[in-house]
Coordinates of N, CA and C in Angstrom, one line a residue:
X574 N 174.7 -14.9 265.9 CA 175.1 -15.7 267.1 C 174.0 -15.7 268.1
X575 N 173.5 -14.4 268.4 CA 172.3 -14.7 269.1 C 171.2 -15.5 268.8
X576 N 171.1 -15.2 267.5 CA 169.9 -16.6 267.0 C 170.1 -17.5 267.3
X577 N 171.5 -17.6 267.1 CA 171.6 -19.3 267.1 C 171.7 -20.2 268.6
X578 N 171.9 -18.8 269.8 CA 172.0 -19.1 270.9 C 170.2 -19.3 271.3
X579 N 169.2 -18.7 271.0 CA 167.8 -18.2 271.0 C 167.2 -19.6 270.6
X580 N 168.1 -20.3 269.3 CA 167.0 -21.5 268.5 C 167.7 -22.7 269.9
X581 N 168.7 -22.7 270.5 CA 169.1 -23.7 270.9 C 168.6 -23.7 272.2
X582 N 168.5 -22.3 273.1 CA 167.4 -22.4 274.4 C 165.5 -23.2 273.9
X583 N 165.6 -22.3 272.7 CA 164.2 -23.4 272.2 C 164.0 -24.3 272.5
X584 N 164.8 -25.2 272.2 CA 165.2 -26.6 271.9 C 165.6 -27.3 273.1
X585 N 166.4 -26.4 273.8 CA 166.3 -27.3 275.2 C 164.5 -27.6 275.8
X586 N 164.0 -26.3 275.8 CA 162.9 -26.3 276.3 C 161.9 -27.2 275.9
X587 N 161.9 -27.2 275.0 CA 160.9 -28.4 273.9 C 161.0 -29.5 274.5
X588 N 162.6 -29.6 274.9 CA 162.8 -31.1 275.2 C 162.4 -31.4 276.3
X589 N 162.5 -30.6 277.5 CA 161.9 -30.6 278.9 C 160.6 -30.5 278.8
X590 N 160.0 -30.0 277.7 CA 158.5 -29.9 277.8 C 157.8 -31.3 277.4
X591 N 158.4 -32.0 276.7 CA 158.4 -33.5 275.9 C 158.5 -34.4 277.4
X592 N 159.5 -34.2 277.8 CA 160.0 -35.0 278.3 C 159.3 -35.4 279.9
X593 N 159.1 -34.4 280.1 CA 158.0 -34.0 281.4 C 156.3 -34.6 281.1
X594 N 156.0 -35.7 279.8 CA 155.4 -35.9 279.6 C 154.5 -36.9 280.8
X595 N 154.8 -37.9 281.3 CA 155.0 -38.7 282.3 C 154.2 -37.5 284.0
X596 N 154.7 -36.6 283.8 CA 154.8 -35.7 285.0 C 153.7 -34.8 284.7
X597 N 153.4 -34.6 283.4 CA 151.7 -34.1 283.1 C 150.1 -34.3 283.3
X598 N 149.9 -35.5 284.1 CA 149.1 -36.0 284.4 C 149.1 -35.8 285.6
X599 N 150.1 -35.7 286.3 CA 150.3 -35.2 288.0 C 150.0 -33.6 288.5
X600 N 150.9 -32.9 286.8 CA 150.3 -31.7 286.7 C 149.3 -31.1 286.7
X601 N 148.2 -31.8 285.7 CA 146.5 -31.4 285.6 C 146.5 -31.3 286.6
X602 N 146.4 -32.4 287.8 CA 145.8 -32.5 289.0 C 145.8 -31.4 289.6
X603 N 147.0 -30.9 289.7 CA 147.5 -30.0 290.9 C 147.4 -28.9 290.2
X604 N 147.2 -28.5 288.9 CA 147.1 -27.5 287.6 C 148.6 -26.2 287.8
X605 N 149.6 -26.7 287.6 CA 150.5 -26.0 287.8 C 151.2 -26.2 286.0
X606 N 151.0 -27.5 285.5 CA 152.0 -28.1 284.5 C 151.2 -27.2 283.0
X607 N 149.8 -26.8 283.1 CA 149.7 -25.5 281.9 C 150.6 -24.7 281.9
X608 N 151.2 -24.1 283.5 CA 151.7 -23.3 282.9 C 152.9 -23.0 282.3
X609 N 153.6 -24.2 282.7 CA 155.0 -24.7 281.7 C 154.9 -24.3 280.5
X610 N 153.7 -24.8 280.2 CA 153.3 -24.8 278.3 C 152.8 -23.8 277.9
X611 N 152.5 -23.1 278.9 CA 152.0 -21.1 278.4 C 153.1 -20.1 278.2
X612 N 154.1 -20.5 279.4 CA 155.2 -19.7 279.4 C 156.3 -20.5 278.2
X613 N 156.3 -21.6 277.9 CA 156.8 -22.4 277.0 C 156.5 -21.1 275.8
X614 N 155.2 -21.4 275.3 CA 154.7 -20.6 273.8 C 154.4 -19.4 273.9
X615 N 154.8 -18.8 275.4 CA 155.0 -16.8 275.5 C 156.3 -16.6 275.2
X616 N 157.3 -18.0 275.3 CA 158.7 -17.9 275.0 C 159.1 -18.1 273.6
X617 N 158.1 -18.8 272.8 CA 158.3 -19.2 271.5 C 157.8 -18.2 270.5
X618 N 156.6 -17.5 271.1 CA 156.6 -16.4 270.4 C 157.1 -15.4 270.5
X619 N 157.5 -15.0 271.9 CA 158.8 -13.8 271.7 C 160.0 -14.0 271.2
X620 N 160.4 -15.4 270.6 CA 161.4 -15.8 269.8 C 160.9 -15.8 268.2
X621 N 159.8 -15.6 267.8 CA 159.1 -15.4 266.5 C 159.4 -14.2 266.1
X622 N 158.7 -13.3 266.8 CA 158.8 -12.0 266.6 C 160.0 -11.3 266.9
X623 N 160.8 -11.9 267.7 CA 162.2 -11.2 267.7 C 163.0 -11.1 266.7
X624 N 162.8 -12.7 266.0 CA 163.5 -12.7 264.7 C 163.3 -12.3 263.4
X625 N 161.9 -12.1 263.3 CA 160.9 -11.6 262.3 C 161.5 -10.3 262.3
X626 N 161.2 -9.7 263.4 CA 161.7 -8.4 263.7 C 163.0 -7.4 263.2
X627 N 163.8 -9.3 263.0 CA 165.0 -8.3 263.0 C 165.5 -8.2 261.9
X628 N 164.8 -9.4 261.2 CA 164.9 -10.1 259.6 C 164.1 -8.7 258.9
X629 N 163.2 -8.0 259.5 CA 162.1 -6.9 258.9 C 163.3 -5.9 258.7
X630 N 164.0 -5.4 259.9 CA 164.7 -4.9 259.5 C 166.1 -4.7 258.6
X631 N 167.0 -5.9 258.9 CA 168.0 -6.0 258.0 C 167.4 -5.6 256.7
X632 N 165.7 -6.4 256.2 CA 165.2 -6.1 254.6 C 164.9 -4.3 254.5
X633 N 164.7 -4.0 255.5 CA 164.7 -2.3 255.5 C 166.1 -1.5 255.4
X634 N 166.6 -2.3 255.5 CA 168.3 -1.7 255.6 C 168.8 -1.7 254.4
X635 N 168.8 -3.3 254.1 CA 169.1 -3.8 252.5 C 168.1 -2.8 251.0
X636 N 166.7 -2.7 251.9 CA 166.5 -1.7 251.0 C 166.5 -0.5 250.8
X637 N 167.4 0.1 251.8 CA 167.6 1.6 251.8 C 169.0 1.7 251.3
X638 N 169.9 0.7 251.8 CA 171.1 0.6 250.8 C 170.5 0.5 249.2
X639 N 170.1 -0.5 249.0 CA 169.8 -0.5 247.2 C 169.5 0.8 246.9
X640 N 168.8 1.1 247.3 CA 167.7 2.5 246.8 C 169.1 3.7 246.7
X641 N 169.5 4.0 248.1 CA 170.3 4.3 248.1 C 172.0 4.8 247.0
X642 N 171.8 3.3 246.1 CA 173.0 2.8 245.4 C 172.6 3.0 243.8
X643 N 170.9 2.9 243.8 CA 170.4 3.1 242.5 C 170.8 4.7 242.4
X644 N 170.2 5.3 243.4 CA 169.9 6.8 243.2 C 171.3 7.1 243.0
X645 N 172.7 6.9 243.7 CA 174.0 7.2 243.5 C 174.1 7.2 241.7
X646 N 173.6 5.5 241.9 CA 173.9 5.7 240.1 C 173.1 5.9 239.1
X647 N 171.7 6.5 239.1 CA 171.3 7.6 238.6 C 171.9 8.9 238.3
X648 N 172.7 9.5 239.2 CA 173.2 10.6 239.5 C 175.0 10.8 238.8
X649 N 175.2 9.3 238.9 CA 176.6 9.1 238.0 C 176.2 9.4 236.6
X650 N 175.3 8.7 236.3 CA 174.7 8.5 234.8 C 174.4 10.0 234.0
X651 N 173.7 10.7 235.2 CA 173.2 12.1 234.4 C 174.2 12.5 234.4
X652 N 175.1 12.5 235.5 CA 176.6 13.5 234.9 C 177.2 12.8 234.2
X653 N 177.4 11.5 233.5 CA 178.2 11.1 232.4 C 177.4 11.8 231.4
X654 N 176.0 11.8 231.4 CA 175.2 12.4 229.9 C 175.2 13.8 229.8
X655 N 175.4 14.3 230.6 CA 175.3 15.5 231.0 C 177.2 16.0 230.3
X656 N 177.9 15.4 230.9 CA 179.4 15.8 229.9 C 179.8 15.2 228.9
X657 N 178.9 14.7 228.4 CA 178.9 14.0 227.4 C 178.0 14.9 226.5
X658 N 176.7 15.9 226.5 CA 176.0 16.7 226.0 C 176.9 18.0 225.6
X659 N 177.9 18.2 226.8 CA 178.1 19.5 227.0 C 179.6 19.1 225.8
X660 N 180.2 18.3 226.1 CA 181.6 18.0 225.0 C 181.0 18.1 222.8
X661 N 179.5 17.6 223.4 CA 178.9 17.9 221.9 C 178.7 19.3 221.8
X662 N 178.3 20.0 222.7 CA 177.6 21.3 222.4 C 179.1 22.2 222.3
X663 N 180.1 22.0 222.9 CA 181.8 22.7 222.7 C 182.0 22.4 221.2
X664 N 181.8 21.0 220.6 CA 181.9 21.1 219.3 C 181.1 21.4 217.9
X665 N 179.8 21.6 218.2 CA 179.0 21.7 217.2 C 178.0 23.2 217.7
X666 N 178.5 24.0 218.8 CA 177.5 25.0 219.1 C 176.4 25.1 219.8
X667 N 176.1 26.1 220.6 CA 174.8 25.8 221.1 C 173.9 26.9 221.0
X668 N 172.7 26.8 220.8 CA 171.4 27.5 220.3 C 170.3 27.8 221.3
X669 N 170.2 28.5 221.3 CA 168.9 29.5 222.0 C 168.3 31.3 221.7
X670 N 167.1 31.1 222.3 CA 166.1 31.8 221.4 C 165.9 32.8 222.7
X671 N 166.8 34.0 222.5 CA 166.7 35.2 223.1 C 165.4 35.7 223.8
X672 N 165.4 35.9 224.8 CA 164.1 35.8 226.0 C 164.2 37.3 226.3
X673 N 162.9 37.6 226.8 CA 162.8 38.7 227.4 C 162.9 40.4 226.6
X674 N 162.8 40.0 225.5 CA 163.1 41.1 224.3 C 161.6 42.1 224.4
X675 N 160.3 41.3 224.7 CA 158.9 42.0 225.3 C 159.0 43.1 226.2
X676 N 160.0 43.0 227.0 CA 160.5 43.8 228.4 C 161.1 44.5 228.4
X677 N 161.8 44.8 227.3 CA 162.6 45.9 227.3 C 162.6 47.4 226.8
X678 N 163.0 48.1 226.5 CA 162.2 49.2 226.8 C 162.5 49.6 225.3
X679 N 161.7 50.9 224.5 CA 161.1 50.8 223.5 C 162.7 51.4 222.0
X680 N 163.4 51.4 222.9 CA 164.6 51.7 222.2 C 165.4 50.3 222.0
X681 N 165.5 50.1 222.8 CA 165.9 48.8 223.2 C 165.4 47.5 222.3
X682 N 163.9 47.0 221.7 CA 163.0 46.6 221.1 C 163.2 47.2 219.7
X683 N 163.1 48.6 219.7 CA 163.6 48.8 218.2 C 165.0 48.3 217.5
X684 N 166.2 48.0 218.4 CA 167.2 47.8 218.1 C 167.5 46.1 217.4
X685 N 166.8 45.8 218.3 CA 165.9 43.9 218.4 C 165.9 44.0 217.4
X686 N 164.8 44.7 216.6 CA 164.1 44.7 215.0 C 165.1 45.0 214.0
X687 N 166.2 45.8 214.4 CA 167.1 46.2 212.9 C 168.3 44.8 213.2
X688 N 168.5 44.5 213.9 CA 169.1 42.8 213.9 C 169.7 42.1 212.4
X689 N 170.3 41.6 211.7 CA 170.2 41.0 210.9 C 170.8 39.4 211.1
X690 N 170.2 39.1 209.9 CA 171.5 36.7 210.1 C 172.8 37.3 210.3
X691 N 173.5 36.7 211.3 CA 174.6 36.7 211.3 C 175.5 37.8 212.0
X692 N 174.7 39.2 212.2 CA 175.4 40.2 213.7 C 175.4 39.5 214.9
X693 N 177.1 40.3 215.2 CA 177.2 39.4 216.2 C 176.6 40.0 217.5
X694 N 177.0 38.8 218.4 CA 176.5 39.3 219.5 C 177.3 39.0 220.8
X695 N 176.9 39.6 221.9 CA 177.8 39.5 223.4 C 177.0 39.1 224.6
X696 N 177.6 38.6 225.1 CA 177.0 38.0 226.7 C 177.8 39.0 227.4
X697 N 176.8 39.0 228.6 CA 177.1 39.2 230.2 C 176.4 39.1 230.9
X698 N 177.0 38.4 232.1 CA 176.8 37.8 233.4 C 176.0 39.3 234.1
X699 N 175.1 38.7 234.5 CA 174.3 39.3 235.7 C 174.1 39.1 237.1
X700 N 175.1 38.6 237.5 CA 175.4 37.8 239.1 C 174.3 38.4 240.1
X701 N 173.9 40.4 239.9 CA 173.2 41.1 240.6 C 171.2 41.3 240.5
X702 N 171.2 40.8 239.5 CA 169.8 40.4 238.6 C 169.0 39.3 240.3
X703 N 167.9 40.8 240.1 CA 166.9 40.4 241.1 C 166.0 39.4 241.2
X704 N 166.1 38.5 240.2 CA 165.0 37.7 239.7 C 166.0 36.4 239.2
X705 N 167.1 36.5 239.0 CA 168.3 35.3 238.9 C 169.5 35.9 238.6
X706 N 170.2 34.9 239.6 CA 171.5 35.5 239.7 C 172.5 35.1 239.0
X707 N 172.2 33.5 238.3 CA 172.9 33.5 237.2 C 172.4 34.0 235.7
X708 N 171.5 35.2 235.6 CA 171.1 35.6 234.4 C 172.0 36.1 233.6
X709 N 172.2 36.1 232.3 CA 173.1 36.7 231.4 C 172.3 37.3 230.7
X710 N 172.7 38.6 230.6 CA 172.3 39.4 229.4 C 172.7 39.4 227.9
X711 N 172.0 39.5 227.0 CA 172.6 39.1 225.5 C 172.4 40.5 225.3
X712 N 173.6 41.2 224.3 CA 174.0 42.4 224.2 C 174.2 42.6 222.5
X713 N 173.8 43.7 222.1 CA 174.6 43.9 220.4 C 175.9 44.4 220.5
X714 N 176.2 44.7 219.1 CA 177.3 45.0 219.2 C 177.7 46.5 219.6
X715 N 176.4 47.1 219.7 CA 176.8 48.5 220.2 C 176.6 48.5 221.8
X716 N 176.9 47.6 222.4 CA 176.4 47.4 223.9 C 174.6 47.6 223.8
X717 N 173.9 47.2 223.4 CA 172.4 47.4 223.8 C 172.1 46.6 224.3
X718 N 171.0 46.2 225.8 CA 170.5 45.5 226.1 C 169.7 44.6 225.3
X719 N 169.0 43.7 224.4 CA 167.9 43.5 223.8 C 167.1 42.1 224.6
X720 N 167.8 41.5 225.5 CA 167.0 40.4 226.3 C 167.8 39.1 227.1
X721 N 167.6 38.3 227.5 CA 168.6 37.0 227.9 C 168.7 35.9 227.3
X722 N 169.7 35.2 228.3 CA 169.7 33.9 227.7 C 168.9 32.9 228.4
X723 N 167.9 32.3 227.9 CA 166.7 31.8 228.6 C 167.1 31.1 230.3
X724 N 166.7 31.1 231.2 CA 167.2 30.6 232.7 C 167.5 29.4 232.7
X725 N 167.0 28.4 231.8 CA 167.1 27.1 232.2 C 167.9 26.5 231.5
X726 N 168.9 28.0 230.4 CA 170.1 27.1 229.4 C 171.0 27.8 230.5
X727 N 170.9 29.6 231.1 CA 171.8 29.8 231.9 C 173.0 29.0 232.1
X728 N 173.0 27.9 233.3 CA 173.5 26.9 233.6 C 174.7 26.5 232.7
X729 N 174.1 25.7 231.6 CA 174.7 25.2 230.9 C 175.7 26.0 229.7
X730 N 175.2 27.4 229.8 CA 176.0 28.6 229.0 C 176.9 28.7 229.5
X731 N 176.9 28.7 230.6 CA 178.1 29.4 231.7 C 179.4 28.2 231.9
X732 N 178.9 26.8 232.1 CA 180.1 26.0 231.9 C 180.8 25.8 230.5
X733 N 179.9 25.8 229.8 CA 180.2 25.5 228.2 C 181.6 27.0 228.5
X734 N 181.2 28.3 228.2 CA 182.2 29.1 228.3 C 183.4 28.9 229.0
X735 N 183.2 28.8 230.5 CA 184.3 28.2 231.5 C 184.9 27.0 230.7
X736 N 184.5 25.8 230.3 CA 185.4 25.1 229.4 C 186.0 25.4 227.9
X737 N 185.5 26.8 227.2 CA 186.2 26.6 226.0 C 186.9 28.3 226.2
X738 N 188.1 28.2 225.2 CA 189.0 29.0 225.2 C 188.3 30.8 224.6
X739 N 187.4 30.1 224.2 CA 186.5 31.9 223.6 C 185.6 31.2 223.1
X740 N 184.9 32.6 222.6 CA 183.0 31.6 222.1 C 183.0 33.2 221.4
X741 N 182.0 33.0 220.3 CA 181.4 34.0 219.3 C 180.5 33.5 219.2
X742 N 179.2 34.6 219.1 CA 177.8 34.7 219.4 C 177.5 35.2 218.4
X743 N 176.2 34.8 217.2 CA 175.9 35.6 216.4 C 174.3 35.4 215.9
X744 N 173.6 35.8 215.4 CA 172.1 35.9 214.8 C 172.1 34.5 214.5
X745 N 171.5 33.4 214.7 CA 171.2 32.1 213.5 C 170.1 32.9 212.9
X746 N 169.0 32.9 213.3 CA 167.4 33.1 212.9 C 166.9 34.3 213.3
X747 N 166.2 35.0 212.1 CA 165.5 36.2 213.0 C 164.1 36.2 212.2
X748 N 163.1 36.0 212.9 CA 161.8 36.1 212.6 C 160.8 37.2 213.0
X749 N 160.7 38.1 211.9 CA 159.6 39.4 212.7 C 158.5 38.8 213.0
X750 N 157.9 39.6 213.8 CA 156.4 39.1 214.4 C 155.1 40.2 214.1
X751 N 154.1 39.8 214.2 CA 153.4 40.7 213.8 C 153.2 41.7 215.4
X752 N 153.5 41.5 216.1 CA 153.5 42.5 217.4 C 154.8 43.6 217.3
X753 N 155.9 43.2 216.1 CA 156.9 44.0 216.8 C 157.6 43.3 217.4
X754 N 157.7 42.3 217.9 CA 158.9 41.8 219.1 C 159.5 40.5 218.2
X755 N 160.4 41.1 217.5 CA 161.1 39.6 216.7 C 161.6 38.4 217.7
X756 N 161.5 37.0 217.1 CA 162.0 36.1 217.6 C 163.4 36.2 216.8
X757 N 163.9 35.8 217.9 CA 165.7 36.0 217.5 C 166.2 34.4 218.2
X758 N 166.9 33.5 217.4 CA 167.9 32.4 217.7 C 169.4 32.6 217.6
X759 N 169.8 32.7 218.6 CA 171.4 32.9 218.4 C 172.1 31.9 218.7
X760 N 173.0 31.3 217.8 CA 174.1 30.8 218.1 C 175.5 31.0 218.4
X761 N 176.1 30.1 220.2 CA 177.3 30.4 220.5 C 178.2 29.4 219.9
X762 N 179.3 29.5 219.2 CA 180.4 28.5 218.4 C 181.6 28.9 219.5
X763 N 182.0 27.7 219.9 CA 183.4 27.5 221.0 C 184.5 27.8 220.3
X764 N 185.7 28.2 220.7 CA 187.0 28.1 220.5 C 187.3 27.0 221.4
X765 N 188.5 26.3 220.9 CA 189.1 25.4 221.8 C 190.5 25.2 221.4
X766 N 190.9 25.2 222.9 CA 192.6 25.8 222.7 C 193.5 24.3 222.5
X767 N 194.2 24.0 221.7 CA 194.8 22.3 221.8 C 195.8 22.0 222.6

Protein backbone atom coordinates (compact mmCIF):
# COMPACT_ATOMS: atom_id res chain seq x y z
CA UNK A 1 0.00 0.00 0.00
CA UNK A 2 2.69 2.37 0.58
CA UNK A 3 4.17 1.78 -2.80
CA UNK A 4 1.43 2.27 -4.26
CA UNK A 5 0.65 5.50 -2.39
CA UNK A 6 4.77 6.48 -3.16
CA UNK A 7 4.29 5.58 -7.24
CA UNK A 8 1.08 7.86 -7.29
CA UNK A 9 2.75 11.06 -5.30
CA UNK A 10 5.41 10.37 -8.34
CA UNK A 11 3.12 10.82 -10.70
CA UNK A 12 1.38 13.69 -9.46
CA UNK A 13 4.73 15.29 -9.46
CA UNK A 14 5.79 14.42 -12.92
CA UNK A 15 2.74 15.93 -13.91
CA UNK A 16 3.34 19.37 -12.29
CA UNK A 17 6.79 19.18 -13.47
CA UNK A 18 5.38 18.63 -17.30
CA UNK A 19 3.03 20.84 -16.91
CA UNK A 20 4.81 23.88 -15.51
CA UNK A 21 6.52 23.66 -18.79
CA UNK A 22 5.21 27.11 -20.15
CA UNK A 23 6.41 28.56 -16.63
CA UNK A 24 10.16 27.24 -17.23
CA UNK A 25 11.48 29.81 -19.22
CA UNK A 26 10.28 32.44 -16.62
CA UNK A 27 12.03 30.11 -14.21
CA UNK A 28 15.64 30.19 -15.83
CA UNK A 29 15.35 33.81 -15.57
CA UNK A 30 14.79 34.19 -12.12
CA UNK A 31 16.68 30.56 -11.62
CA UNK A 32 14.31 29.19 -8.99
CA UNK A 33 12.48 26.56 -11.57
CA UNK A 34 16.00 24.01 -11.41
CA UNK A 35 15.19 23.59 -8.36
CA UNK A 36 11.74 22.02 -8.85
CA UNK A 37 13.63 19.44 -10.93
CA UNK A 38 16.46 18.74 -8.30
CA UNK A 39 14.15 18.30 -5.54
CA UNK A 40 11.77 16.52 -8.21
CA UNK A 41 14.84 13.73 -8.87
CA UNK A 42 16.15 13.91 -4.87
CA UNK A 43 12.38 12.73 -4.63
CA UNK A 44 12.60 10.08 -7.35
CA UNK A 45 15.54 8.71 -6.08
CA UNK A 46 14.65 8.40 -2.53
CA UNK A 47 11.67 6.52 -4.07
CA UNK A 48 14.26 4.07 -5.96
CA UNK A 49 16.08 3.19 -3.19
CA UNK A 50 13.32 2.94 -0.79
CA UNK A 51 11.85 0.36 -2.80
CA UNK A 52 14.98 -1.36 -3.94
CA UNK A 53 15.58 -1.37 -0.36
CA UNK A 54 12.74 -3.00 0.62
CA UNK A 55 12.42 -5.46 -2.33
CA UNK A 56 16.50 -6.27 -1.03
CA UNK A 57 15.04 -7.25 1.90
CA UNK A 58 11.82 -9.20 1.55
CA UNK A 59 14.66 -11.33 -1.00
CA UNK A 60 16.68 -11.63 2.32
CA UNK A 61 13.83 -12.85 4.19
CA UNK A 62 12.61 -15.18 1.48
CA UNK A 63 16.00 -16.44 1.56
CA UNK A 64 16.44 -17.04 5.05
CA UNK A 65 13.03 -18.65 5.11
CA UNK A 66 14.13 -21.14 2.24
CA UNK A 67 17.35 -21.95 3.76
CA UNK A 68 15.71 -22.11 6.78
CA UNK A 69 12.99 -24.85 5.45
CA UNK A 70 15.82 -26.74 3.49
CA UNK A 71 17.81 -27.14 6.65
CA UNK A 72 14.43 -28.26 8.64
CA UNK A 73 14.24 -30.81 5.86
CA UNK A 74 17.55 -32.00 5.89
CA UNK A 75 17.19 -32.75 9.47
CA UNK A 76 13.64 -34.59 8.82
CA UNK A 77 15.40 -36.69 6.31
CA UNK A 78 18.46 -37.76 8.61
CA UNK A 79 16.07 -38.79 11.18
CA UNK A 80 13.90 -40.79 8.77
CA UNK A 81 17.39 -42.48 7.65
CA UNK A 82 18.60 -42.59 10.73
CA UNK A 83 15.23 -44.89 12.02
CA UNK A 84 15.18 -46.40 9.34
CA UNK A 85 19.16 -47.60 9.87
CA UNK A 86 18.45 -48.31 13.40
CA UNK A 87 14.97 -50.68 12.63
CA UNK A 88 17.70 -52.62 10.24
CA UNK A 89 20.31 -52.89 12.80
CA UNK A 90 17.20 -54.25 15.63
CA UNK A 91 16.84 -56.85 12.86
CA UNK A 92 19.94 -58.08 11.44
CA UNK A 93 22.49 -56.99 14.39
CA UNK A 94 24.98 -54.63 14.87
CA UNK A 95 28.84 -54.88 14.77
CA UNK A 96 31.78 -53.27 16.20
CA UNK A 97 35.43 -53.78 16.76
CA UNK A 98 36.19 -53.47 20.51
CA UNK A 99 38.43 -50.31 21.31
CA UNK A 100 40.67 -49.64 23.77
CA UNK A 101 41.89 -53.23 24.58
CA UNK A 102 45.94 -51.39 24.16
CA UNK A 103 44.93 -49.63 27.55
CA UNK A 104 44.21 -51.95 29.65
CA UNK A 105 46.11 -53.39 31.96
CA UNK A 106 48.20 -56.55 31.56
CA UNK A 107 45.72 -59.07 33.04
CA UNK A 108 43.11 -57.56 31.54
CA UNK A 109 44.93 -57.87 27.77
CA UNK A 110 45.75 -61.38 28.60
CA UNK A 111 42.15 -62.22 29.06
CA UNK A 112 41.46 -60.28 25.47
CA UNK A 113 43.82 -63.06 24.05
CA UNK A 114 42.10 -66.31 25.51
CA UNK A 115 38.65 -64.89 23.84
CA UNK A 116 37.30 -67.39 21.46
CA UNK A 117 34.30 -67.04 18.11
CA UNK A 118 31.38 -66.89 19.75
CA UNK A 119 32.02 -66.09 23.93
CA UNK A 120 29.71 -64.17 25.03
CA UNK A 121 29.94 -60.98 26.04
CA UNK A 122 28.36 -57.89 28.34
CA UNK A 123 27.96 -54.19 28.15
CA UNK A 124 27.98 -51.46 30.74
CA UNK A 125 27.19 -48.06 30.77
CA UNK A 126 29.86 -45.77 32.05
CA UNK A 127 27.77 -42.51 32.64
CA UNK A 128 31.01 -41.58 35.12
CA UNK A 129 33.88 -42.11 32.48
CA UNK A 130 36.12 -39.03 32.51
CA UNK A 131 36.76 -38.89 28.88
CA UNK A 132 32.89 -39.79 27.84
CA UNK A 133 30.01 -40.06 29.57
CA UNK A 134 28.21 -42.12 27.37
CA UNK A 135 31.09 -44.80 27.28
CA UNK A 136 30.21 -48.35 27.61
CA UNK A 137 32.38 -50.80 28.74
CA UNK A 138 32.47 -54.31 26.96
CA UNK A 139 32.98 -57.02 29.67
CA UNK A 140 33.56 -61.02 29.54
CA UNK A 141 31.84 -63.28 31.00
CA UNK A 142 33.76 -63.36 34.03
CA UNK A 143 33.18 -59.61 34.57
CA UNK A 144 36.66 -58.44 33.01
CA UNK A 145 37.14 -55.25 31.69
CA UNK A 146 38.84 -55.93 28.10
CA UNK A 147 37.88 -52.39 26.27
CA UNK A 148 34.72 -50.30 24.78
CA UNK A 149 32.34 -49.79 22.52
CA UNK A 150 33.97 -47.42 20.03
CA UNK A 151 32.49 -43.50 20.92
CA UNK A 152 31.00 -42.81 17.82
CA UNK A 153 28.68 -46.26 17.77
CA UNK A 154 28.11 -45.33 21.72
CA UNK A 155 25.13 -43.37 20.61
CA UNK A 156 23.57 -45.57 18.48
CA UNK A 157 24.26 -48.78 21.00
CA UNK A 158 22.41 -47.29 23.61
CA UNK A 159 19.10 -46.55 21.58
CA UNK A 160 19.28 -49.77 19.68
CA UNK A 161 19.13 -51.41 23.45
CA UNK A 162 16.46 -48.85 24.77
CA UNK A 163 14.34 -50.03 21.72
CA UNK A 164 14.72 -53.90 21.87
CA UNK A 165 13.52 -56.16 24.58
CA UNK A 166 17.16 -57.86 25.35
CA UNK A 167 20.35 -58.03 23.19
CA UNK A 168 23.22 -60.88 23.39
CA UNK A 169 26.66 -59.96 22.71
CA UNK A 170 29.13 -62.33 21.50
CA UNK A 171 32.79 -62.78 19.66
CA UNK A 172 31.99 -62.44 15.59
CA UNK A 173 35.86 -62.18 14.79
CA UNK A 174 38.94 -62.51 16.65
CA UNK A 175 42.23 -61.81 15.06
CA UNK A 176 45.71 -62.09 16.99
CA UNK A 177 48.14 -59.52 16.22
CA UNK A 178 51.58 -59.71 16.21
CA UNK A 179 51.84 -57.04 19.29
CA UNK A 180 49.63 -59.14 21.51
CA UNK A 181 46.58 -56.95 21.45
CA UNK A 182 43.94 -59.02 19.38
CA UNK A 183 41.46 -57.31 17.18
CA UNK A 184 38.15 -58.47 18.50
CA UNK A 185 34.52 -57.79 16.38
CA UNK A 186 31.55 -58.34 18.39
CA UNK A 187 28.35 -58.77 17.53
CA UNK A 188 25.05 -57.46 19.41
CA UNK A 189 21.66 -59.57 18.04
CA UNK A 190 18.25 -57.84 19.45
CA UNK A 191 15.39 -59.57 21.06
CA UNK A 192 12.15 -58.09 20.15
CA UNK A 193 9.09 -58.45 22.18
CA UNK A 194 5.71 -58.81 19.73
Amino acid sequence: MKRFFLVIVLAILTMVAIAQEPYKAYCEIVGTGNIIYILLGVFIFYIIVKCAGKDIRNAQERERRNRAYEEKKIVEDLKAYKEKQLDEYLKVGYSFTIKGIYYRTENEIKRAQQIKMDDSLFLEFEPDNIYDSNAIKVLTEDKIHIGYVPSKSCETVKLLIERSSGYDISVYVKIDSEDDIPYILAKINFKMSN
